[in-house]
Amino acid sequence: MPIGTSRQSATSRWRSVRDAYRRLVAPNVFGLPNWRVLLWFPILAMLVTSILIALGISGTSSGAHWLTLGSGVDPRLLEGAPRGIRSDEWLVQQSWVVSQFNRGFPVVNTMFPGGTDMTVLNELPSWDWSSLFRPHLWGYLFFGLNRGMAWHWWGPALILVSACYAFLVTLIPKRPFMASFLALALLFTPFLQWWYTPSSLLSVAWPLLAMAAVVWSLRDGRRWVRVVWACVTGYFAITLAMGLYVPYILPGLLVFIAFSVGYLLRLRPWRDRAVQATYRRLVPIVVAGAAAVAVVVVWAATRVSTFMAILSTVYPGQRLEATGGALAKDPVLAGLAGAPWNSALQTTSGVTALGLNSSEGSSVILLSLFVLPGLLWFIARSLRHRGQTDWLLICCVGALALVMAYLLVPGWDDLAHVIQFDRVPPERFRIIFVVLLPVFAALVIERVDASEVQSTWKLGAVSGLFAAGVIGAVWLYLHRTDPAVLVQAPDWKIVAFLIVLATFLFFVRGGSTVAAALILAATVLIGGGINPLYRGVYDLSKTATGLAVEQADEAKPGAWVGVGSAEAMAVLVESGVESFSGVQTYPAAEMWNEIDPSARYADKWNRLAHIHWGFGTGEPVVTNPQADVVLVTIDPCSSFAQEHVSYVLSDGAQEKSACLVEKSTIQQGLLEMRIYEVIPGN
């Protein structure tokens, strides 16, 4: 075949493939993605997560217990290493989950004398009606502990990537691969990986889902479609609200409000005298929102005593932040803009120039900030043309400006309190940049596609240079103050190059998919491998010590105290026995009335805290080594111990007391665990 003919044939085949793809991704009559584009990625993500759940594989760090209590290689650890810094997950949340599992998922867990409400805080499974709105907990209830953990881990991730993808293809329906790359990039964002909880992931997922629902409600003429979007959004609004972590919820809510107002102003329904029709289209989503509020109000009203107990604690109590707090804590914003060096956080858990620890130092690629020069040009251009003002762009950039003002500008605390910003610590406000990443990417792509100017790449060049300048300034600061971070993040130059190039390509026609792929590659480099791959849960109730505890308690039931490290505390919590050791979200009144009947130490124990015990003399003395730690002394011969304590589990040196008799000694990994029975004194 002649060369010319061969080339023509290849060109013809390429055009056929291109045309077929264009037909495949062609928007529907409303300018929204067709069902194939909308569903293929969520279905694929669901298949992957289903396989991981069936295998019981998750990213839990519960294997951190194995480092102390196990011996040899942990057979459950498939890849990576457990993260000790994530103790809220493997020590606090997982200990309560196993306790719930061993007790049959009660609404009130009586591990602490007097009981603790399991339906408020900590995201714990229980047979309560509120669990209907917590889909990430269903796995524990129906599939057991190991697959339940995998369900708990991957369920919110599935919601996150699906919501992000749906939002992006709703605005940019012809670029499904771009949307899928950015959705995965959000999942690998270091901030979310280090703070990986249902609350953090859903706080990003819900505003993206809700913004997509607003667009569909305003543009799709089919009522059933609007009702479906409204129901899904309202349902997950309840899920998000029941997570109760306001510092994560508020930033995403701000983005949703700014986007919704901006999109409504973009449509200008009054221009075509379609105000009433527009409002009618919003009825389903408004009704769903009202229903969600009603359900949350009922849920809260039936748990007033629990909420009052939590709100009346000394710690965390009502913590308020001052405006300009980010600069006060981090003068050059190295932590906020330090994403290119976030891989260093995987090799060190101590204080660095990025933050106090790995979690506090984690960040997100600041794409929303880097593309700002180009977006400001688009805003200025829209303002010059009467009737073409891009209010959506203005509102979203305004939301970013408001957040930056809160982080950087002091002196307007009263206004910040009115809008509740002061309830969000500056480090937690970084979550808003996760939400804004796909939002600003979509806004750039929209403007570039619609622009009559062919040289939008010049805006990309300016934005890329701005990104390089920000990254360069942070590098200079790290080089001068903490060069170890640069050494521990050897791939930072690659990451920085990928970020700068992606920023440029978002402004190049047809370059958005490659730009999204580069952002995904960068996030995998800095966020991949943070959490391990782990099969099941390391259940401490099935260890030799846990079984010995259960055996002693079955023979003669009684209350326990764990003396020594957090491991002794965790064994008692997971074993399901009655215990004075554990992590309390709020103080159990009956328990503390037994420990401190005169309430002498109320300011010490009235807090969210880890309750540790140590041997002492006389009646219990309560101190706070840290704000979230309660240390109590126990004398086996004291009135408290004689009346209320039956057993002591200790992982320290052997204790000699006339009121203790040693029942058993267990070598548990690196620790020597001893079970004592409290006996009457002289």
XYZ file of C-alpha atoms in Angstrom:
682
model
C 0.000 0.000 0.000
C 1.429 3.420 -0.938
C 2.540 5.599 1.955
C 0.045 8.328 1.085
C -2.847 5.856 1.048
C -1.735 4.394 4.392
C -1.673 7.829 5.955
C -5.115 8.634 4.604
C -6.465 5.361 6.014
C -4.980 6.063 9.450
C -6.390 9.586 9.369
C -9.798 8.234 8.424
C -9.761 5.705 11.266
C -8.706 8.391 13.721
C -11.544 10.635 12.582
C -14.002 7.760 12.956
C -12.826 7.074 16.501
C -12.933 10.781 17.328
C -16.443 11.162 15.963
C -17.634 8.071 17.829
C -16.189 9.433 21.065
C -17.834 12.797 20.505
C -21.181 11.082 20.007
C -20.577 9.035 23.140
C -19.962 12.101 25.325
C -22.434 14.416 23.614
C -24.514 16.311 26.217
C -28.262 15.768 26.424
C -30.834 18.286 25.230
C -30.394 20.311 28.437
C -26.650 20.687 27.933
C -25.985 18.240 30.786
C -24.042 14.966 30.648
C -25.847 11.969 29.179
C -26.392 8.928 31.384
C -23.344 7.077 30.028
C -21.006 9.926 30.933
C -22.658 10.484 34.295
C -22.577 6.870 35.495
C -19.565 5.050 34.051
C -17.016 6.328 36.547
C -19.144 5.912 39.711
C -20.008 2.369 38.591
C -16.343 1.554 37.996
C -15.422 3.040 41.395
C -18.184 0.997 43.013
C -16.833 -2.218 41.486
C -13.318 -1.509 42.773
C -14.509 -0.635 46.265
C -16.763 -3.710 46.329
C -13.758 -5.952 45.661
C -11.755 -4.282 48.424
C -14.677 -4.598 50.841
C -15.196 -8.283 49.976
C -11.506 -8.885 50.703
C -11.751 -6.911 53.959
C -8.942 -4.571 52.871
C -8.865 -0.997 54.161
C -6.404 1.713 55.150
C -6.871 1.433 58.905
C -3.860 1.872 61.165
C -5.203 -0.531 63.801
C -2.034 -2.519 63.163
C -0.298 0.110 65.322
C -1.324 -2.077 68.265
C 0.655 -4.954 66.752
C 3.895 -2.993 67.094
C 3.521 -3.329 70.874
C 1.210 -6.275 71.445
C 2.194 -8.543 68.553
C 5.357 -10.415 67.678
C 6.998 -10.905 64.315
C 5.428 -9.667 61.098
C 1.813 -8.554 61.284
C -0.025 -11.009 58.974
C -2.775 -8.456 58.318
C -0.440 -5.753 57.006
C -0.322 -5.988 53.209
C 1.495 -2.779 52.310
C 2.828 0.350 53.999
C 2.930 1.002 57.717
C 0.372 1.951 60.368
C 0.408 5.628 61.278
C 0.712 6.217 64.992
C -0.250 9.862 64.566
C -3.724 8.703 63.480
C -4.550 7.529 67.006
C -8.032 9.040 66.794
C -8.757 6.313 64.253
C -6.948 3.212 65.522
C -7.011 3.883 69.275
C -10.173 5.893 69.870
C -12.660 5.150 67.116
C -11.670 1.550 66.468
C -11.573 0.664 70.173
C -15.169 1.809 70.516
C -16.164 -0.004 67.314
C -14.813 -3.316 68.615
C -16.495 -2.662 71.957
C -19.776 -2.059 70.137
C -19.291 -5.240 68.117
C -18.630 -7.334 71.216
C -21.641 -5.846 73.000
C -24.084 -6.258 70.114
C -24.136 -2.635 68.871
C -26.131 -1.035 71.713
C -27.377 2.544 71.560
C -25.916 3.156 75.029
C -22.622 1.383 75.675
C -22.243 0.608 79.394
C -18.500 0.023 79.270
C -18.176 3.133 81.440
C -20.416 2.881 84.528
C -23.551 4.859 83.711
C -23.134 4.383 79.973
C -22.206 6.490 76.920
C -24.454 7.477 74.019
C -23.048 5.838 70.887
C -25.139 7.879 68.440
C -23.351 11.196 68.972
C -19.709 11.747 67.905
C -17.106 9.130 66.926
C -19.255 7.683 64.064
C -20.039 4.403 65.836
C -22.361 1.598 64.686
C -25.511 0.977 66.728
C -28.997 -0.403 66.251
C -30.539 3.065 66.329
C -32.817 4.700 63.746
C -30.160 7.340 63.101
C -27.948 4.622 61.568
C -30.277 4.700 58.556
C -28.561 7.968 57.665
C -25.043 6.677 58.268
C -24.419 4.339 55.333
C -20.690 4.100 56.082
C -21.554 2.181 59.289
C -23.837 -0.429 57.752
C -20.958 -2.784 57.027
C -20.332 -3.391 60.734
C -23.993 -4.167 61.345
C -24.434 -6.601 58.460
C -21.019 -7.934 57.442
C -19.041 -8.166 60.681
C -15.988 -6.417 62.017
C -13.416 -7.016 59.254
C -15.552 -6.286 56.201
C -17.297 -3.602 58.212
C -13.989 -1.799 58.592
C -13.407 -1.968 54.823
C -16.953 -0.707 54.202
C -16.361 2.114 56.689
C -13.135 3.054 54.925
C -14.110 2.852 51.264
C -17.748 3.941 51.470
C -16.955 7.635 52.066
C -14.201 7.442 49.435
C -16.723 6.162 46.888
C -19.095 9.004 47.754
C -16.265 11.541 47.453
C -14.957 10.525 44.034
C -18.484 10.041 42.660
C -19.619 13.464 43.910
C -16.540 15.213 42.522
C -16.876 13.458 39.184
C -20.608 14.254 38.968
C -19.946 17.920 39.713
C -17.244 18.232 37.063
C -19.128 16.491 34.259
C -22.226 18.498 35.137
C -20.304 21.676 34.292
C -17.958 20.157 31.671
C -19.930 17.208 30.217
C -17.560 16.453 27.329
C -14.501 15.667 29.481
C -15.216 12.546 31.541
C -11.549 11.539 31.796
C -10.559 14.939 33.097
C -13.306 14.658 35.711
C -12.232 11.168 36.775
C -8.587 12.228 37.152
C -9.471 15.187 39.367
C -11.890 13.072 41.420
C -9.101 10.606 42.195
C -6.715 13.479 42.873
C -9.047 14.688 45.613
C -8.974 11.265 47.253
C -5.155 11.238 47.350
C -4.902 14.783 48.682
C -2.539 14.650 51.704
C -4.914 16.648 53.912
C -7.689 14.095 53.416
C -5.348 11.117 53.719
C -3.857 12.251 57.031
C -7.281 13.293 58.374
C -9.089 10.370 56.744
C -12.500 10.053 58.409
C -16.082 9.929 57.137
C -16.498 13.492 58.426
C -13.569 14.875 56.429
C -14.420 13.085 53.177
C -18.145 13.832 53.351
C -17.437 17.478 54.153
C -15.811 17.682 50.715
C -18.207 15.342 48.924
C -21.477 16.943 50.012
C -20.911 20.501 48.729
C -19.744 19.108 45.378
C -22.818 16.866 45.203
C -25.108 19.706 46.261
C -23.634 22.106 43.688
C -24.217 19.519 40.957
C -27.793 19.128 42.213
C -28.374 22.887 41.973
C -27.201 22.930 38.350
C -29.377 19.954 37.411
C -32.364 21.472 39.211
C -32.045 24.748 37.333
C -31.329 23.281 33.901
C -33.064 19.913 33.579
C -36.729 20.121 32.574
C -37.672 16.678 33.935
C -39.268 16.758 37.377
C -38.258 13.216 38.329
C -34.592 14.036 37.687
C -34.791 17.068 39.957
C -36.510 15.000 42.654
C -33.830 12.288 42.517
C -31.012 14.830 42.840
C -32.846 16.539 45.693
C -33.394 13.284 47.603
C -29.765 12.193 47.262
C -28.510 15.613 48.340
C -30.914 15.831 51.283
C -30.016 12.335 52.468
C -26.302 12.992 52.529
C -26.896 16.375 54.156
C -28.268 14.424 57.131
C -25.253 12.114 57.049
C -22.919 15.100 57.038
C -24.753 16.899 59.856
C -24.715 13.817 62.091
C -20.931 13.761 61.781
C -21.026 16.957 63.853
C -17.548 18.223 62.973
C -18.334 21.882 62.343
C -14.738 22.920 61.432
C -15.001 20.694 58.347
C -18.659 21.351 57.520
C -18.558 25.167 57.493
C -15.871 25.679 54.793
C -17.644 23.422 52.311
C -20.982 25.021 53.131
C -19.497 28.428 52.286
C -18.429 27.190 48.849
C -21.875 25.701 48.218
C -23.636 28.963 49.111
C -21.286 31.087 46.998
C -21.598 28.744 44.005
C -25.400 28.461 44.255
C -25.900 32.222 44.476
C -23.444 32.799 41.643
C -25.045 30.184 39.396
C -28.513 31.606 39.981
C -27.236 35.084 39.138
C -25.547 33.697 36.047
C -28.890 32.429 34.731
C -30.560 35.840 35.366
C -34.108 34.413 35.344
C -35.551 37.911 35.714
C -34.097 38.768 32.313
C -36.486 36.340 30.597
C -39.278 36.847 33.128
C -38.748 33.285 34.293
C -38.342 33.956 37.987
C -41.340 31.880 39.052
C -40.362 29.000 36.780
C -36.855 29.062 38.222
C -38.150 28.995 41.770
C -40.458 26.094 40.923
C -37.487 24.135 39.653
C -35.762 24.662 42.988
C -38.738 23.433 45.024
C -37.574 19.782 45.257
C -34.115 20.667 46.527
C -35.518 23.241 48.957
C -38.031 20.711 50.292
C -35.254 18.112 50.620
C -33.155 20.626 52.546
C -36.031 21.417 54.894
C -36.667 17.704 55.447
C -32.985 17.147 56.205
C -33.050 19.962 58.770
C -36.178 18.447 60.351
C -34.570 15.008 60.679
C -31.426 16.480 62.238
C -33.515 18.563 64.656
C -35.452 15.466 65.752
C -32.206 13.542 66.153
C -30.650 16.302 68.252
C -33.822 16.875 70.291
C -33.926 13.209 71.325
C -30.343 13.488 72.548
C -30.451 16.796 74.382
C -28.778 15.439 77.520
C -25.852 14.115 75.477
C -25.388 17.390 73.642
C -25.576 19.352 76.886
C -22.939 17.094 78.438
C -20.645 17.623 75.445
C -21.161 21.388 75.286
C -20.529 21.801 79.028
C -17.090 20.181 78.931
C -14.013 22.164 79.892
C -12.211 20.727 76.855
C -12.847 21.120 73.995
C -15.779 23.246 75.169
C -16.436 26.349 73.081
C -13.115 27.068 71.336
C -13.014 30.246 69.286
C -10.258 31.362 66.927
C -9.052 34.892 66.202
C -8.986 36.337 62.686
C -5.551 36.361 61.092
C -4.662 33.232 63.031
C -2.897 31.531 60.124
C -0.225 34.222 59.939
C 0.188 34.203 63.703
C 0.950 30.483 63.695
C 2.710 30.248 60.336
C 4.140 33.632 59.252
C 5.015 32.558 55.704
C 2.160 30.046 55.288
C 4.613 27.215 54.672
C 2.111 24.722 56.044
C -0.735 25.945 53.845
C 1.361 26.085 50.666
C 3.660 23.188 51.485
C 1.953 20.461 49.443
C 4.999 19.790 47.174
C 6.912 18.684 50.292
C 4.124 16.698 51.938
C 5.806 13.372 51.160
C 8.276 14.306 53.923
C 5.464 13.892 56.427
C 5.498 10.146 55.793
C 9.020 9.763 57.166
C 8.712 12.044 60.174
C 5.953 12.493 62.731
C 7.576 15.306 64.693
C 7.569 19.071 64.399
C 8.672 20.501 61.036
C 8.347 23.866 59.340
C 5.166 22.470 57.787
C 3.407 21.893 61.108
C 3.377 20.371 64.580
C 3.051 16.825 63.230
C 2.240 14.975 60.028
C -1.494 15.581 60.244
C -1.236 19.254 61.185
C 1.355 19.812 58.443
C -0.645 18.173 55.661
C -2.052 20.382 52.930
C -3.564 20.404 49.442
C -2.402 21.564 46.041
C -3.529 25.201 45.942
C -4.833 25.124 42.392
C -7.599 27.561 43.340
C -4.940 30.099 44.299
C -2.592 29.396 41.400
C -5.219 29.936 38.680
C -6.401 33.165 40.320
C -4.500 35.551 38.002
C -6.226 34.094 34.962
C -9.643 34.064 36.629
C -9.284 37.694 37.680
C -8.633 38.573 34.028
C -11.805 36.735 33.018
C -13.750 38.597 35.729
C -12.403 41.963 34.573
C -13.264 41.122 30.988
C -16.816 40.136 31.913
C -17.306 43.386 33.798
C -16.353 45.398 30.710
C -19.232 43.914 28.709
C -22.676 45.002 29.807
C -24.972 42.095 30.615
C -22.143 39.554 30.568
C -20.903 39.860 34.144
C -19.866 36.391 35.304
C -21.430 36.330 38.756
C -20.599 32.671 39.284
C -16.910 33.413 38.897
C -17.178 36.525 41.049
C -18.997 34.714 43.880
C -16.536 31.811 43.955
C -13.508 34.098 43.929
C -15.247 36.191 46.596
C -15.580 33.116 48.800
C -11.856 32.446 48.400
C -11.092 36.087 49.242
C -13.240 35.886 52.385
C -11.390 32.787 53.558
C -7.994 34.328 52.866
C -9.069 37.424 54.808
C -10.020 35.241 57.778
C -6.669 33.454 57.634
C -4.501 36.528 57.083
C -6.237 39.705 58.255
C -6.735 40.260 62.011
C -9.172 42.617 63.685
C -12.655 41.560 62.550
C -13.412 38.899 65.134
C -16.994 40.061 65.763
C -18.008 39.594 62.137
C -16.130 36.280 61.976
C -18.138 35.129 64.984
C -21.426 36.068 63.306
C -20.599 33.896 60.289
C -19.118 31.227 62.616
C -15.663 31.280 61.015
C -14.087 31.499 64.472
C -15.122 27.898 65.128
C -12.703 26.703 62.456
C -9.003 26.491 63.385
C -6.793 27.851 60.576
C -5.279 24.413 59.902
C -8.756 22.898 59.431
C -9.734 25.637 56.997
C -7.363 24.021 54.528
C -10.226 21.663 53.675
C -11.861 24.475 51.707
C -8.999 24.345 49.211
C -9.843 20.680 48.612
C -13.410 21.648 47.703
C -12.249 24.596 45.609
C -9.762 22.556 43.558
C -12.362 20.986 41.205
C -14.568 24.096 41.376
C -11.849 26.437 40.128
C -10.602 23.885 37.610
C -14.106 23.728 36.135
C -14.427 27.511 36.093
C -11.149 27.877 34.206
C -12.094 25.237 31.639
C -15.505 26.844 31.141
C -13.998 30.279 30.523
C -11.282 28.962 28.215
C -13.814 27.004 26.146
C -16.136 30.010 25.899
C -13.448 32.623 25.317
C -13.222 34.282 21.940
C -9.592 35.043 22.670
C -7.377 32.339 21.185
C -4.324 33.125 23.301
C -5.680 32.101 26.691
C -2.421 30.207 27.089
C -0.885 33.555 28.006
C -3.105 33.600 31.094
C -1.842 30.105 31.807
C 1.725 31.307 31.529
C 1.082 34.116 34.008
C -0.742 31.750 36.382
C 2.006 29.162 36.048
C 4.638 31.762 36.886
C 2.576 32.809 39.894
C 2.415 29.174 41.048
C 6.161 28.833 40.570
C 6.704 32.012 42.580
C 4.636 30.765 45.510
C 6.356 27.382 45.497
C 9.762 29.058 45.175
C 9.096 31.325 48.158
C 8.152 28.345 50.328
C 11.250 26.458 49.148
C 13.443 29.384 50.130
C 11.884 29.463 53.597
C 12.325 25.706 54.056
C 15.886 25.879 52.768
C 16.722 28.462 55.413
C 14.750 27.152 58.382
C 14.212 23.404 57.955
C 16.329 21.898 55.148
C 15.618 18.403 56.486
C 12.150 18.652 54.932
C 13.735 19.110 51.506
C 15.870 16.021 52.044
C 12.901 13.946 53.202
C 10.887 14.976 50.132
C 13.290 14.173 47.269
C 10.482 14.200 44.684
C 9.399 17.764 45.437
C 10.955 19.131 42.232
C 8.902 16.707 40.147
C 5.754 17.587 42.079
C 6.401 21.314 41.711
C 6.979 20.921 37.968
C 3.751 18.922 37.581
C 1.754 21.560 39.487
C 3.159 24.486 37.496
C 2.690 22.719 34.170
C -0.866 21.681 35.077
C -1.716 25.258 36.053
C -0.550 26.386 32.616
C -2.350 23.617 30.708
C -5.727 24.345 32.282
C -5.683 27.579 30.270
C -4.746 25.840 27.014
C -7.594 24.730 24.782
C -7.795 20.953 24.896
C -5.184 20.747 27.640
C -7.463 20.210 30.648
C -7.410 16.399 30.593
C -3.607 16.318 30.563
C -3.586 18.985 33.297
C -5.911 16.882 35.457
C -3.712 13.828 34.903
C -0.694 15.850 36.074
C -2.552 16.957 39.215
C -3.436 13.317 39.894
C 0.199 12.274 39.446
C 1.322 15.009 41.831
C -1.184 14.039 44.530
C -0.242 10.374 44.266
C 3.412 11.304 44.772
C 2.685 13.359 47.891
C -0.384 11.528 49.226
C -0.080 7.928 48.088
C 1.170 5.508 50.712
C 0.148 7.609 53.704
C -2.261 4.972 54.909
C -1.425 1.261 54.762
C -3.319 -1.538 53.097
C -4.575 -3.702 55.944
C -6.788 -6.769 55.998
C -9.440 -6.648 58.692
C -8.967 -5.222 62.167
C -6.468 -6.130 64.874
C -9.055 -7.107 67.495
C -7.501 -6.805 70.969
C -10.297 -8.815 72.526
C -8.927 -11.847 70.641
C -5.377 -11.453 71.970
C -4.138 -13.629 74.825
C -4.626 -10.728 77.220
C -8.091 -9.929 75.916
C -9.189 -13.543 76.257
C -7.768 -13.704 79.799
C -9.674 -10.554 80.726
C -12.926 -11.969 79.357
C -12.354 -15.294 81.111
C -11.760 -13.640 84.496
C -14.787 -11.386 84.052
C -17.057 -14.269 83.068
C -16.028 -16.201 86.183
C -16.678 -13.211 88.446
C -18.068 -10.090 86.750
C -16.820 -6.721 87.955
C -15.389 -3.362 86.959
C -11.817 -3.000 85.676
C -9.082 -0.391 85.749
C -6.213 -0.369 83.259
C -2.916 0.844 84.719
C -0.020 1.877 82.513
C 0.026 2.520 78.782
C -2.769 3.122 76.325
C -2.592 -0.556 75.366
C -3.977 -1.674 78.729
C -6.785 0.838 78.299
C -7.542 -0.325 74.750
C -7.623 -4.030 75.693
C -10.279 -3.343 78.331
C -12.382 -1.186 76.003
C -12.353 -3.732 73.186
C -12.976 -6.712 75.489
C -16.412 -5.408 76.347
C -15.999 -5.513 80.134
C -17.079 -2.722 82.462
C -14.133 -0.381 82.827
C -13.010 2.945 84.258
C -10.387 3.173 81.487
C -11.036 4.400 77.966
C -11.591 7.482 75.859
C -14.632 9.494 76.858
C -16.371 11.919 74.509
C -18.102 13.362 77.565
C -17.972 12.339 81.237
C -20.284 9.549 82.392
C -21.937 11.067 85.488
C -22.271 7.806 87.418
C -18.653 6.818 86.830
C -17.208 10.119 87.988
C -19.537 10.234 90.954
C -17.927 6.979 92.062
C -14.367 8.189 91.398
C -14.760 11.771 92.658
C -17.981 11.971 94.743
C -17.259 15.507 95.953
C -16.516 16.701 92.384
C -13.259 18.128 93.683
C -11.521 17.464 90.372
C -14.461 18.254 88.073
C -12.434 20.719 85.980
C -9.860 17.963 85.418
C -12.200 15.183 84.233
C -15.057 17.143 82.627
C -13.565 16.904 79.149
C -13.127 14.801 76.041
C -10.106 12.779 77.062
C -8.138 9.555 77.314
C -8.548 8.220 80.853
C -5.317 6.670 82.118
C -4.614 5.239 85.560
C -1.502 4.847 87.683
C -0.898 3.355 91.120
C -0.946 5.814 94.028
C -1.978 6.089 97.641
C -5.272 7.139 99.154
C -8.384 8.163 97.245
C -8.108 8.957 93.514
C -6.214 12.081 92.506
C -6.977 13.495 89.040
C -4.521 15.485 86.920
C -4.179 16.548 83.275
C -0.776 15.793 81.727
C -2.337 17.106 78.486
C -5.558 18.884 77.715
C -7.084 15.676 76.351
C -5.608 13.270 78.926
C -7.013 12.515 82.369
C -4.601 10.710 84.710
C -6.143 9.152 87.815
C -4.383 7.368 90.670
C -5.677 4.171 92.213
C -4.893 2.685 95.602
C -6.331 -0.849 95.760
C -6.996 -0.347 99.457
C -8.861 2.956 98.991
C -12.598 3.237 99.546
C -13.111 3.802 95.824
C -11.261 0.652 94.776
C -12.758 -1.480 97.532
C -16.304 -0.468 96.627
C -16.185 -0.169 92.851
C -13.177 -1.980 91.338
C -12.861 -5.752 90.988
C -9.833 -6.107 88.695
C -6.745 -4.212 87.607
C -4.965 -4.843 84.304
C -1.409 -3.513 84.438
C 1.365 -3.545 81.852
C 4.013 -2.096 84.195
C 6.208 -3.502 86.923
C 4.703 -5.939 89.403
C 2.677 -4.141 92.073
C 2.824 -5.208 95.730
C -0.304 -4.373 97.697
C -2.169 -6.031 100.542
C -5.357 -5.440 98.544
C -4.210 -7.062 95.299
C -3.751 -10.684 94.359
C -2.162 -11.539 91.047
C -4.401 -13.785 88.948
C -2.302 -14.222 85.810
C 0.673 -12.892 83.862
C 0.646 -12.767 80.069
C 3.559 -11.951 77.817
C 1.841 -9.873 75.163
C 4.336 -8.803 72.546
C 6.709 -6.295 74.126
C 4.582 -5.965 77.268
C 4.101 -8.139 80.302
C 0.437 -7.881 81.218
C -0.732 -8.709 84.749
C -4.280 -9.253 85.885
C -4.917 -8.487 89.558
C -8.030 -9.029 91.609
C -8.888 -6.415 94.219
C -9.450 -8.032 97.614
C -10.580 -6.586 100.964
C -7.858 -4.818 102.907
C -7.110 -5.097 106.593
